[in-house]
């Protein structure tokens, strides 16, 4: 086996190769004058199996890059190619929200299924997307790693999912922390006023961990944190697997009263403090 990095996942690929004790390929990445992507495998590849690690941070480029890397590896004689996409781009468009839309991850699944032999990801937005793939689709969970990171940072915390869909992440984190867990429920008080609070638990004089798979604009978590502070919460940490953090999201989160924002390196950002290379290595071994 050989590990092949994408241009935006070189450090993560290196860590995965070390965790597996296998070679990492030397790859050249360039741009043509018209901005088309060029890749070249510079290492001599003798292995039958290769694993491409692509964080898909700049998703459109990363998708094309992974396709080109797969083609280059096949030219080198590699028989089995795995795509590791810790943050799987386009996975949130997993159904029709409006007439006339594409189901984006379904379209990509068709392409991936014709190019790769299996796909590995971390905490996809919805698990049902595996049905779109005709190859093995393997997903891992980085929430325990996030919980371990914050374990000594909060005192007797409550773990909250920002909505009912995120309750599963809160439950996993709570098991690691030995804490209570709940989800935030939105209640309309008047036509212009809403209240966001835990469905069952009281946050007064308690530390809080808000955990989700993705934080993008940060709007929902920031609004929730502000209201939790008004309800008497002490320290609040926001944790997510994929810290997409668009625009001023991080500033918005800190301005709401959150003490710390932490994510993993599935998506490279300034809060990517939790390393998932061991999680990925285990999935590759077991897959």
mmCIF file of C-alpha atoms in Angstrom:
data_model
loop_
_atom_site.group_PDB
_atom_site.id
_atom_site.type_symbol
_atom_site.label_atom_id
_atom_site.label_comp_id
_atom_site.label_asym_id
_atom_site.label_seq_id
_atom_site.Cartn_x
_atom_site.Cartn_y
_atom_site.Cartn_z
ATOM 1 C CA UNK A 1 0.000 0.000 0.000
ATOM 2 C CA UNK A 2 1.070 3.568 -0.701
ATOM 3 C CA UNK A 3 -0.516 6.809 0.549
ATOM 4 C CA UNK A 4 -1.030 9.538 -2.047
ATOM 5 C CA UNK A 5 -1.684 13.087 -0.819
ATOM 6 C CA UNK A 6 -3.932 15.681 -2.348
ATOM 7 C CA UNK A 7 -2.475 19.179 -2.587
ATOM 8 C CA UNK A 8 -4.539 20.413 0.409
ATOM 9 C CA UNK A 9 -4.047 17.296 2.534
ATOM 10 C CA UNK A 10 -0.302 16.746 2.491
ATOM 11 C CA UNK A 11 0.174 16.891 6.267
ATOM 12 C CA UNK A 12 -2.820 14.642 7.000
ATOM 13 C CA UNK A 13 -1.641 12.134 4.384
ATOM 14 C CA UNK A 14 1.810 12.107 5.994
ATOM 15 C CA UNK A 15 0.303 11.413 9.426
ATOM 16 C CA UNK A 16 -1.843 8.609 7.999
ATOM 17 C CA UNK A 17 1.206 7.048 6.327
ATOM 18 C CA UNK A 18 3.083 7.152 9.640
ATOM 19 C CA UNK A 19 0.117 5.637 11.508
ATOM 20 C CA UNK A 20 0.045 2.783 8.977
ATOM 21 C CA UNK A 21 3.855 2.575 8.660
ATOM 22 C CA UNK A 22 3.672 2.734 4.857
ATOM 23 C CA UNK A 23 5.272 4.941 2.198
ATOM 24 C CA UNK A 24 3.812 8.251 1.108
ATOM 25 C CA UNK A 25 4.131 9.078 -2.595
ATOM 26 C CA UNK A 26 5.920 12.158 -3.854
ATOM 27 C CA UNK A 27 3.399 14.068 -5.976
ATOM 28 C CA UNK A 28 3.801 17.184 -8.103
ATOM 29 C CA UNK A 29 0.898 19.650 -8.327
ATOM 30 C CA UNK A 30 0.800 22.483 -10.866
ATOM 31 C CA UNK A 31 -1.578 24.780 -12.700
ATOM 32 C CA UNK A 32 -1.666 25.417 -16.407
ATOM 33 C CA UNK A 33 -2.030 29.048 -17.535
ATOM 34 C CA UNK A 34 -5.778 28.501 -18.032
ATOM 35 C CA UNK A 35 -6.022 27.245 -14.409
ATOM 36 C CA UNK A 36 -6.429 23.577 -15.306
ATOM 37 C CA UNK A 37 -4.965 21.155 -12.760
ATOM 38 C CA UNK A 38 -1.857 19.063 -13.405
ATOM 39 C CA UNK A 39 -0.724 16.157 -11.219
ATOM 40 C CA UNK A 40 2.201 13.796 -11.549
ATOM 41 C CA UNK A 41 3.233 10.840 -9.390
ATOM 42 C CA UNK A 42 6.988 11.253 -9.021
ATOM 43 C CA UNK A 43 7.548 8.195 -6.824
ATOM 44 C CA UNK A 44 8.070 4.791 -8.357
ATOM 45 C CA UNK A 45 4.862 2.956 -7.502
ATOM 46 C CA UNK A 46 5.161 -0.828 -7.270
ATOM 47 C CA UNK A 47 2.238 -1.477 -4.920
ATOM 48 C CA UNK A 48 -1.058 -2.996 -6.014
ATOM 49 C CA UNK A 49 -3.032 -0.760 -3.626
ATOM 50 C CA UNK A 50 -3.036 3.021 -3.238
ATOM 51 C CA UNK A 51 -4.966 5.341 -0.908
ATOM 52 C CA UNK A 52 -5.618 8.917 -1.998
ATOM 53 C CA UNK A 53 -6.129 11.288 0.949
ATOM 54 C CA UNK A 54 -8.108 14.330 -0.187
ATOM 55 C CA UNK A 55 -9.590 16.712 2.385
ATOM 56 C CA UNK A 56 -11.698 18.423 -0.328
ATOM 57 C CA UNK A 57 -11.237 21.823 1.317
ATOM 58 C CA UNK A 58 -11.429 23.620 -2.025
ATOM 59 C CA UNK A 59 -13.921 21.058 -3.133
ATOM 60 C CA UNK A 60 -14.212 21.561 -6.877
ATOM 61 C CA UNK A 61 -10.447 21.482 -7.371
ATOM 62 C CA UNK A 62 -10.037 18.605 -4.921
ATOM 63 C CA UNK A 63 -12.573 16.453 -6.763
ATOM 64 C CA UNK A 64 -10.844 16.942 -10.119
ATOM 65 C CA UNK A 65 -7.460 16.405 -8.492
ATOM 66 C CA UNK A 66 -8.570 13.082 -6.958
ATOM 67 C CA UNK A 67 -9.888 11.884 -10.318
ATOM 68 C CA UNK A 68 -6.602 12.779 -12.024
ATOM 69 C CA UNK A 69 -4.547 11.132 -9.273
ATOM 70 C CA UNK A 70 -6.588 7.941 -9.683
ATOM 71 C CA UNK A 71 -5.948 7.950 -13.422
ATOM 72 C CA UNK A 72 -2.218 8.504 -12.874
ATOM 73 C CA UNK A 73 -2.100 5.634 -10.381
ATOM 74 C CA UNK A 74 -3.815 3.301 -12.831
ATOM 75 C CA UNK A 75 -1.193 4.266 -15.407
ATOM 76 C CA UNK A 76 1.391 3.190 -12.817
ATOM 77 C CA UNK A 77 -0.266 -0.220 -12.632
ATOM 78 C CA UNK A 78 -2.097 0.167 -9.310
ATOM 79 C CA UNK A 79 -5.009 -2.278 -9.182
ATOM 80 C CA UNK A 80 -6.998 -1.043 -6.180
ATOM 81 C CA UNK A 81 -7.529 2.618 -5.298
ATOM 82 C CA UNK A 82 -9.237 3.970 -2.191
ATOM 83 C CA UNK A 83 -10.423 7.560 -1.897
ATOM 84 C CA UNK A 84 -10.213 8.935 1.626
ATOM 85 C CA UNK A 85 -12.274 12.114 1.734
ATOM 86 C CA UNK A 86 -12.515 12.972 5.456
ATOM 87 C CA UNK A 87 -14.733 15.925 4.574
ATOM 88 C CA UNK A 88 -16.907 14.662 1.733
ATOM 89 C CA UNK A 89 -17.825 17.595 -0.487
ATOM 90 C CA UNK A 90 -21.409 18.002 -1.724
ATOM 91 C CA UNK A 91 -22.706 15.486 0.848
ATOM 92 C CA UNK A 92 -25.214 17.982 2.254
ATOM 93 C CA UNK A 93 -27.129 18.098 -1.042
ATOM 94 C CA UNK A 94 -28.383 14.555 -0.453
ATOM 95 C CA UNK A 95 -32.009 14.950 -1.572
ATOM 96 C CA UNK A 96 -34.291 17.290 -3.472
ATOM 97 C CA UNK A 97 -34.956 20.407 -1.443
ATOM 98 C CA UNK A 98 -36.524 22.250 -4.403
ATOM 99 C CA UNK A 99 -37.807 21.113 -7.812
ATOM 100 C CA UNK A 100 -35.202 21.126 -10.556
ATOM 101 C CA UNK A 101 -32.169 20.622 -8.293
ATOM 102 C CA UNK A 102 -29.410 18.077 -8.706
ATOM 103 C CA UNK A 103 -28.869 15.557 -5.924
ATOM 104 C CA UNK A 104 -25.202 16.476 -5.915
ATOM 105 C CA UNK A 105 -23.740 13.660 -3.825
ATOM 106 C CA UNK A 106 -25.655 11.103 -5.898
ATOM 107 C CA UNK A 107 -24.077 12.473 -9.071
ATOM 108 C CA UNK A 108 -20.598 12.361 -7.523
ATOM 109 C CA UNK A 109 -21.222 8.869 -6.130
ATOM 110 C CA UNK A 110 -21.755 7.603 -9.683
ATOM 111 C CA UNK A 111 -18.419 9.082 -10.746
ATOM 112 C CA UNK A 112 -16.543 7.833 -7.672
ATOM 113 C CA UNK A 113 -18.032 4.352 -8.012
ATOM 114 C CA UNK A 114 -16.584 4.076 -11.537
ATOM 115 C CA UNK A 115 -13.119 5.310 -10.561
ATOM 116 C CA UNK A 116 -12.408 4.075 -7.035
ATOM 117 C CA UNK A 117 -12.714 0.708 -5.317
ATOM 118 C CA UNK A 118 -13.942 2.138 -2.034
ATOM 119 C CA UNK A 119 -14.569 5.494 -0.357
ATOM 120 C CA UNK A 120 -13.726 6.347 3.256
ATOM 121 C CA UNK A 121 -15.028 9.451 5.007
ATOM 122 C CA UNK A 122 -15.528 10.874 8.497
ATOM 123 C CA UNK A 123 -18.958 11.811 9.876
ATOM 124 C CA UNK A 124 -20.887 12.339 6.644
ATOM 125 C CA UNK A 125 -23.816 14.701 7.099
ATOM 126 C CA UNK A 126 -26.259 11.824 6.574
ATOM 127 C CA UNK A 127 -25.394 8.123 6.608
ATOM 128 C CA UNK A 128 -28.004 7.249 3.976
ATOM 129 C CA UNK A 129 -25.805 8.659 1.204
ATOM 130 C CA UNK A 130 -23.956 5.320 1.150
ATOM 131 C CA UNK A 131 -26.945 4.018 -0.830
ATOM 132 C CA UNK A 132 -25.813 6.148 -3.778
ATOM 133 C CA UNK A 133 -22.509 4.255 -4.034
ATOM 134 C CA UNK A 134 -22.037 0.907 -5.760
ATOM 135 C CA UNK A 135 -18.670 0.423 -4.053
ATOM 136 C CA UNK A 136 -17.963 0.011 -0.318
ATOM 137 C CA UNK A 137 -18.668 3.283 1.501
ATOM 138 C CA UNK A 138 -17.000 3.383 4.924
ATOM 139 C CA UNK A 139 -17.516 6.136 7.492
ATOM 140 C CA UNK A 140 -15.779 6.801 10.784
ATOM 141 C CA UNK A 141 -16.583 8.909 13.822
ATOM 142 C CA UNK A 142 -14.303 11.688 15.080
ATOM 143 C CA UNK A 143 -16.654 12.922 17.828
ATOM 144 C CA UNK A 144 -14.918 10.809 20.537
ATOM 145 C CA UNK A 145 -11.639 12.546 19.623
ATOM 146 C CA UNK A 146 -13.301 15.948 20.045
ATOM 147 C CA UNK A 147 -14.709 14.912 23.414
ATOM 148 C CA UNK A 148 -11.294 13.721 24.601
ATOM 149 C CA UNK A 149 -9.815 17.085 23.601
ATOM 150 C CA UNK A 150 -12.256 19.085 25.749
ATOM 151 C CA UNK A 151 -12.362 16.606 28.640
ATOM 152 C CA UNK A 152 -10.162 18.699 30.939
ATOM 153 C CA UNK A 153 -11.440 22.063 29.728
ATOM 154 C CA UNK A 154 -14.989 21.910 31.136
ATOM 155 C CA UNK A 155 -16.262 21.276 34.656
ATOM 156 C CA UNK A 156 -19.278 18.945 34.992
ATOM 157 C CA UNK A 157 -20.540 19.826 31.500
ATOM 158 C CA UNK A 158 -23.833 19.333 29.730
ATOM 159 C CA UNK A 159 -23.412 18.213 26.110
ATOM 160 C CA UNK A 160 -25.852 19.717 23.618
ATOM 161 C CA UNK A 161 -26.610 19.141 19.965
ATOM 162 C CA UNK A 162 -27.675 22.377 18.215
ATOM 163 C CA UNK A 163 -30.782 20.558 16.924
ATOM 164 C CA UNK A 164 -32.454 17.166 17.214
ATOM 165 C CA UNK A 165 -30.478 15.816 14.259
ATOM 166 C CA UNK A 166 -27.235 16.446 16.161
ATOM 167 C CA UNK A 167 -28.431 14.572 19.261
ATOM 168 C CA UNK A 168 -26.472 11.516 18.091
ATOM 169 C CA UNK A 169 -23.214 13.500 18.266
ATOM 170 C CA UNK A 170 -24.099 14.837 21.723
ATOM 171 C CA UNK A 171 -24.772 11.293 22.939
ATOM 172 C CA UNK A 172 -21.371 10.018 21.727
ATOM 173 C CA UNK A 173 -19.500 12.960 23.283
ATOM 174 C CA UNK A 174 -21.450 12.617 26.528
ATOM 175 C CA UNK A 175 -20.450 8.964 26.826
ATOM 176 C CA UNK A 176 -16.777 9.954 26.649
ATOM 177 C CA UNK A 177 -17.252 12.763 29.180
ATOM 178 C CA UNK A 178 -19.612 10.873 31.496
ATOM 179 C CA UNK A 179 -22.044 13.768 31.117
ATOM 180 C CA UNK A 180 -25.723 14.452 30.554
ATOM 181 C CA UNK A 181 -26.797 15.300 27.021
ATOM 182 C CA UNK A 182 -29.696 16.965 25.269
ATOM 183 C CA UNK A 183 -30.478 18.978 22.162
ATOM 184 C CA UNK A 184 -31.469 22.594 21.679
ATOM 185 C CA UNK A 185 -35.102 23.243 20.915
ATOM 186 C CA UNK A 186 -36.390 26.402 19.253
ATOM 187 C CA UNK A 187 -39.648 27.780 20.656
ATOM 188 C CA UNK A 188 -41.506 30.729 19.117
ATOM 189 C CA UNK A 189 -42.631 33.110 21.842
ATOM 190 C CA UNK A 190 -44.089 35.746 19.533
ATOM 191 C CA UNK A 191 -44.041 36.547 15.787
ATOM 192 C CA UNK A 192 -40.719 38.320 16.307
ATOM 193 C CA UNK A 193 -39.177 36.450 19.234
ATOM 194 C CA UNK A 194 -37.821 32.921 19.638
ATOM 195 C CA UNK A 195 -36.261 31.064 22.536
ATOM 196 C CA UNK A 196 -33.516 28.454 22.144
ATOM 197 C CA UNK A 197 -32.938 26.207 25.128
ATOM 198 C CA UNK A 198 -32.207 22.563 25.937
ATOM 199 C CA UNK A 199 -35.328 20.449 25.560
ATOM 200 C CA UNK A 200 -35.075 18.913 29.040
ATOM 201 C CA UNK A 201 -31.977 20.079 30.922
ATOM 202 C CA UNK A 202 -31.154 23.308 32.772
ATOM 203 C CA UNK A 203 -27.833 25.007 31.935
ATOM 204 C CA UNK A 204 -27.790 27.434 34.856
ATOM 205 C CA UNK A 205 -24.352 27.400 36.511
ATOM 206 C CA UNK A 206 -23.205 24.565 34.222
ATOM 207 C CA UNK A 207 -20.456 24.365 31.603
ATOM 208 C CA UNK A 208 -21.692 23.456 28.124
ATOM 209 C CA UNK A 209 -20.264 21.604 25.133
ATOM 210 C CA UNK A 210 -22.146 22.208 21.881
ATOM 211 C CA UNK A 211 -21.197 19.552 19.334
ATOM 212 C CA UNK A 212 -22.112 19.086 15.672
ATOM 213 C CA UNK A 213 -20.704 17.556 12.512
ATOM 214 C CA UNK A 214 -20.248 20.847 10.626
ATOM 215 C CA UNK A 215 -20.083 24.505 11.616
ATOM 216 C CA UNK A 216 -20.377 26.609 8.486
ATOM 217 C CA UNK A 217 -21.676 30.162 8.989
ATOM 218 C CA UNK A 218 -21.866 29.700 12.754
ATOM 219 C CA UNK A 219 -25.204 31.504 12.957
ATOM 220 C CA UNK A 220 -27.208 28.788 14.706
ATOM 221 C CA UNK A 221 -24.516 27.962 17.265
ATOM 222 C CA UNK A 222 -23.790 31.639 17.976
ATOM 223 C CA UNK A 223 -27.462 32.443 18.581
ATOM 224 C CA UNK A 224 -27.785 29.392 20.809
ATOM 225 C CA UNK A 225 -24.668 30.281 22.806
ATOM 226 C CA UNK A 226 -25.893 33.805 23.417
ATOM 227 C CA UNK A 227 -29.199 32.523 24.762
ATOM 228 C CA UNK A 228 -27.498 29.847 26.873
ATOM 229 C CA UNK A 229 -25.408 32.592 28.469
ATOM 230 C CA UNK A 230 -28.612 34.506 29.232
ATOM 231 C CA UNK A 231 -29.963 31.328 30.841
ATOM 232 C CA UNK A 232 -26.991 31.203 33.214
ATOM 233 C CA UNK A 233 -24.519 28.898 31.471
ATOM 234 C CA UNK A 234 -20.887 29.226 32.532
ATOM 235 C CA UNK A 235 -18.167 28.297 30.023
ATOM 236 C CA UNK A 236 -19.251 27.212 26.534
ATOM 237 C CA UNK A 237 -17.123 25.319 24.010
ATOM 238 C CA UNK A 238 -18.316 24.675 20.454
ATOM 239 C CA UNK A 239 -16.874 21.561 18.813
ATOM 240 C CA UNK A 240 -17.365 20.234 15.306
ATOM 241 C CA UNK A 241 -15.813 17.558 13.133
ATOM 242 C CA UNK A 242 -15.644 19.724 10.006
ATOM 243 C CA UNK A 243 -14.792 23.388 10.776
ATOM 244 C CA UNK A 244 -15.834 24.966 7.475
ATOM 245 C CA UNK A 245 -16.231 28.399 9.155
ATOM 246 C CA UNK A 246 -17.244 30.611 6.244
ATOM 247 C CA UNK A 247 -16.437 34.327 6.321
ATOM 248 C CA UNK A 248 -16.751 35.867 9.794
ATOM 249 C CA UNK A 249 -18.143 32.695 11.385
ATOM 250 C CA UNK A 250 -15.354 32.369 13.944
ATOM 251 C CA UNK A 251 -15.627 35.997 14.998
ATOM 252 C CA UNK A 252 -19.400 35.601 15.311
ATOM 253 C CA UNK A 253 -18.987 32.546 17.532
ATOM 254 C CA UNK A 254 -16.524 34.198 19.895
ATOM 255 C CA UNK A 255 -18.639 37.362 20.014
ATOM 256 C CA UNK A 256 -21.592 35.242 21.220
ATOM 257 C CA UNK A 257 -19.700 34.322 24.386
ATOM 258 C CA UNK A 258 -18.174 31.002 23.375
ATOM 259 C CA UNK A 259 -14.868 30.323 25.152
ATOM 260 C CA UNK A 260 -13.315 28.099 22.476
ATOM 261 C CA UNK A 261 -14.149 26.685 19.057
ATOM 262 C CA UNK A 262 -12.459 23.424 18.121
ATOM 263 C CA UNK A 263 -12.543 21.225 15.049
ATOM 264 C CA UNK A 264 -10.599 18.394 13.468
ATOM 265 C CA UNK A 265 -8.202 18.351 10.534
ATOM 266 C CA UNK A 266 -10.747 16.763 8.206
ATOM 267 C CA UNK A 267 -11.065 20.357 7.017
ATOM 268 C CA UNK A 268 -8.034 22.556 7.511
ATOM 269 C CA UNK A 269 -8.772 25.705 9.525
ATOM 270 C CA UNK A 270 -7.254 27.757 12.321
ATOM 271 C CA UNK A 271 -9.250 25.740 14.893
ATOM 272 C CA UNK A 272 -8.319 22.283 13.508
ATOM 273 C CA UNK A 273 -6.671 21.106 16.717
ATOM 274 C CA UNK A 274 -7.854 17.489 16.762
ATOM 275 C CA UNK A 275 -6.000 15.015 14.534
ATOM 276 C CA UNK A 276 -8.042 12.258 12.854
ATOM 277 C CA UNK A 277 -5.151 10.418 11.187
ATOM 278 C CA UNK A 278 -5.421 7.459 13.586
ATOM 279 C CA UNK A 279 -9.173 7.218 12.945
ATOM 280 C CA UNK A 280 -8.496 7.135 9.194
ATOM 281 C CA UNK A 281 -5.668 4.616 9.553
ATOM 282 C CA UNK A 282 -7.946 2.286 11.505
ATOM 283 C CA UNK A 283 -10.671 2.550 8.854
ATOM 284 C CA UNK A 284 -8.152 1.746 6.099
ATOM 285 C CA UNK A 285 -6.898 -1.300 8.027
ATOM 286 C CA UNK A 286 -10.370 -2.589 8.849
ATOM 287 C CA UNK A 287 -11.886 -1.760 5.461
#
